[in-house]
Amino acid sequence: MLTEKKEYYYVTIGIVVYMLGATVLLLLGNLSSNLCNEIKYLSWTINALLVVVYYLSILFEWKVSFSKKT
């Protein structure tokens, strides 16, 4: 199976990375509601970065799968 063509491989990796990171960040955010605002904003910034990585993995998969090969 490792030598076969992988369809939607990068999208799957992006989903897994985003979901794991977002779950941990949001759980920590809920548990640390009494912390200072800088830590809360840091967790939201990291979550936004994870969303960007997720969207970039979708874009890369789209480029790899659907771009015209010459």
PDB file of C-alpha atoms in Angstrom:
ATOM      1  CA  MET A   1       0.000   0.000   0.000  1.00  0.00           C
ATOM      2  CA  LEU A   2       2.934   2.346   0.456  1.00  0.00           C
ATOM      3  CA  THR A   3       3.803   2.281  -3.234  1.00  0.00           C
ATOM      4  CA  GLU A   4       0.270   3.040  -4.433  1.00  0.00           C
ATOM      5  CA  LYS A   5      -0.925   6.514  -5.314  1.00  0.00           C
ATOM      6  CA  LYS A   6      -2.185   8.280  -2.226  1.00  0.00           C
ATOM      7  CA  GLU A   7      -5.387  10.219  -2.785  1.00  0.00           C
ATOM      8  CA  TYR A   8      -6.143  13.087  -0.410  1.00  0.00           C
ATOM      9  CA  TYR A   9      -3.074  12.259   1.674  1.00  0.00           C
ATOM     10  CA  TYR A  10      -2.163  15.864   2.505  1.00  0.00           C
ATOM     11  CA  VAL A  11      -5.741  16.788   3.342  1.00  0.00           C
ATOM     12  CA  THR A  12      -5.918  13.885   5.765  1.00  0.00           C
ATOM     13  CA  ILE A  13      -2.641  14.884   7.409  1.00  0.00           C
ATOM     14  CA  GLY A  14      -3.896  18.487   7.644  1.00  0.00           C
ATOM     15  CA  ILE A  15      -7.145  17.392   9.283  1.00  0.00           C
ATOM     16  CA  VAL A  16      -5.354  15.210  11.818  1.00  0.00           C
ATOM     17  CA  VAL A  17      -2.827  17.910  12.746  1.00  0.00           C
ATOM     18  CA  TYR A  18      -5.509  20.576  13.039  1.00  0.00           C
ATOM     19  CA  MET A  19      -7.906  18.447  15.064  1.00  0.00           C
ATOM     20  CA  LEU A  20      -5.255  17.278  17.512  1.00  0.00           C
ATOM     21  CA  GLY A  21      -3.855  20.757  17.996  1.00  0.00           C
ATOM     22  CA  ALA A  22      -7.230  22.474  18.250  1.00  0.00           C
ATOM     23  CA  THR A  23      -8.535  19.901  20.700  1.00  0.00           C
ATOM     24  CA  VAL A  24      -5.571  20.329  23.009  1.00  0.00           C
ATOM     25  CA  LEU A  25      -5.643  24.122  22.744  1.00  0.00           C
ATOM     26  CA  LEU A  26      -9.360  24.440  23.355  1.00  0.00           C
ATOM     27  CA  LEU A  27      -9.261  22.000  26.282  1.00  0.00           C
ATOM     28  CA  LEU A  28      -6.444  23.977  27.839  1.00  0.00           C
ATOM     29  CA  GLY A  29      -8.346  27.186  27.155  1.00  0.00           C
ATOM     30  CA  ASN A  30     -11.409  25.866  28.943  1.00  0.00           C
ATOM     31  CA  LEU A  31      -9.366  24.653  31.900  1.00  0.00           C
ATOM     32  CA  SER A  32      -7.409  27.875  32.202  1.00  0.00           C
ATOM     33  CA  SER A  33     -10.222  30.408  32.063  1.00  0.00           C
ATOM     34  CA  ASN A  34      -8.769  32.218  35.073  1.00  0.00           C
ATOM     35  CA  LEU A  35      -5.403  32.893  33.442  1.00  0.00           C
ATOM     36  CA  CYS A  36      -4.263  36.230  32.115  1.00  0.00           C
ATOM     37  CA  ASN A  37      -5.432  37.514  28.749  1.00  0.00           C
ATOM     38  CA  GLU A  38      -2.018  37.133  27.089  1.00  0.00           C
ATOM     39  CA  ILE A  39      -2.138  33.354  27.497  1.00  0.00           C
ATOM     40  CA  LYS A  40      -5.693  33.244  26.192  1.00  0.00           C
ATOM     41  CA  TYR A  41      -4.732  35.262  23.119  1.00  0.00           C
ATOM     42  CA  LEU A  42      -1.684  33.058  22.584  1.00  0.00           C
ATOM     43  CA  SER A  43      -3.871  29.958  22.443  1.00  0.00           C
ATOM     44  CA  TRP A  44      -6.184  31.619  19.912  1.00  0.00           C
ATOM     45  CA  THR A  45      -3.191  32.716  17.841  1.00  0.00           C
ATOM     46  CA  ILE A  46      -1.837  29.160  17.776  1.00  0.00           C
ATOM     47  CA  ASN A  47      -5.294  27.916  16.788  1.00  0.00           C
ATOM     48  CA  ALA A  48      -5.397  30.431  13.927  1.00  0.00           C
ATOM     49  CA  LEU A  49      -1.958  29.228  12.815  1.00  0.00           C
ATOM     50  CA  LEU A  50      -3.226  25.641  12.809  1.00  0.00           C
ATOM     51  CA  VAL A  51      -6.168  26.685  10.634  1.00  0.00           C
ATOM     52  CA  VAL A  52      -3.763  28.301   8.161  1.00  0.00           C
ATOM     53  CA  VAL A  53      -1.658  25.106   8.050  1.00  0.00           C
ATOM     54  CA  TYR A  54      -4.838  23.109   7.458  1.00  0.00           C
ATOM     55  CA  TYR A  55      -5.900  25.337   4.569  1.00  0.00           C
ATOM     56  CA  LEU A  56      -2.401  25.255   3.082  1.00  0.00           C
ATOM     57  CA  SER A  57      -2.472  21.457   3.121  1.00  0.00           C
ATOM     58  CA  ILE A  58      -5.793  21.553   1.262  1.00  0.00           C
ATOM     59  CA  LEU A  59      -4.329  23.976  -1.284  1.00  0.00           C
ATOM     60  CA  PHE A  60      -1.239  21.797  -1.753  1.00  0.00           C
ATOM     61  CA  GLU A  61      -3.370  18.689  -2.249  1.00  0.00           C
ATOM     62  CA  TRP A  62      -5.485  20.542  -4.785  1.00  0.00           C
ATOM     63  CA  LYS A  63      -2.378  21.659  -6.674  1.00  0.00           C
ATOM     64  CA  VAL A  64      -0.927  18.135  -6.659  1.00  0.00           C
ATOM     65  CA  SER A  65      -4.157  16.357  -7.611  1.00  0.00           C
ATOM     66  CA  PHE A  66      -5.814  18.709 -10.068  1.00  0.00           C
ATOM     67  CA  SER A  67      -3.095  20.737 -11.726  1.00  0.00           C
ATOM     68  CA  LYS A  68      -2.573  20.080 -15.416  1.00  0.00           C
ATOM     69  CA  LYS A  69       0.510  18.040 -16.037  1.00  0.00           C
ATOM     70  CA  THR A  70       2.465  18.900 -19.171  1.00  0.00           C
TER      71      THR A  70
END
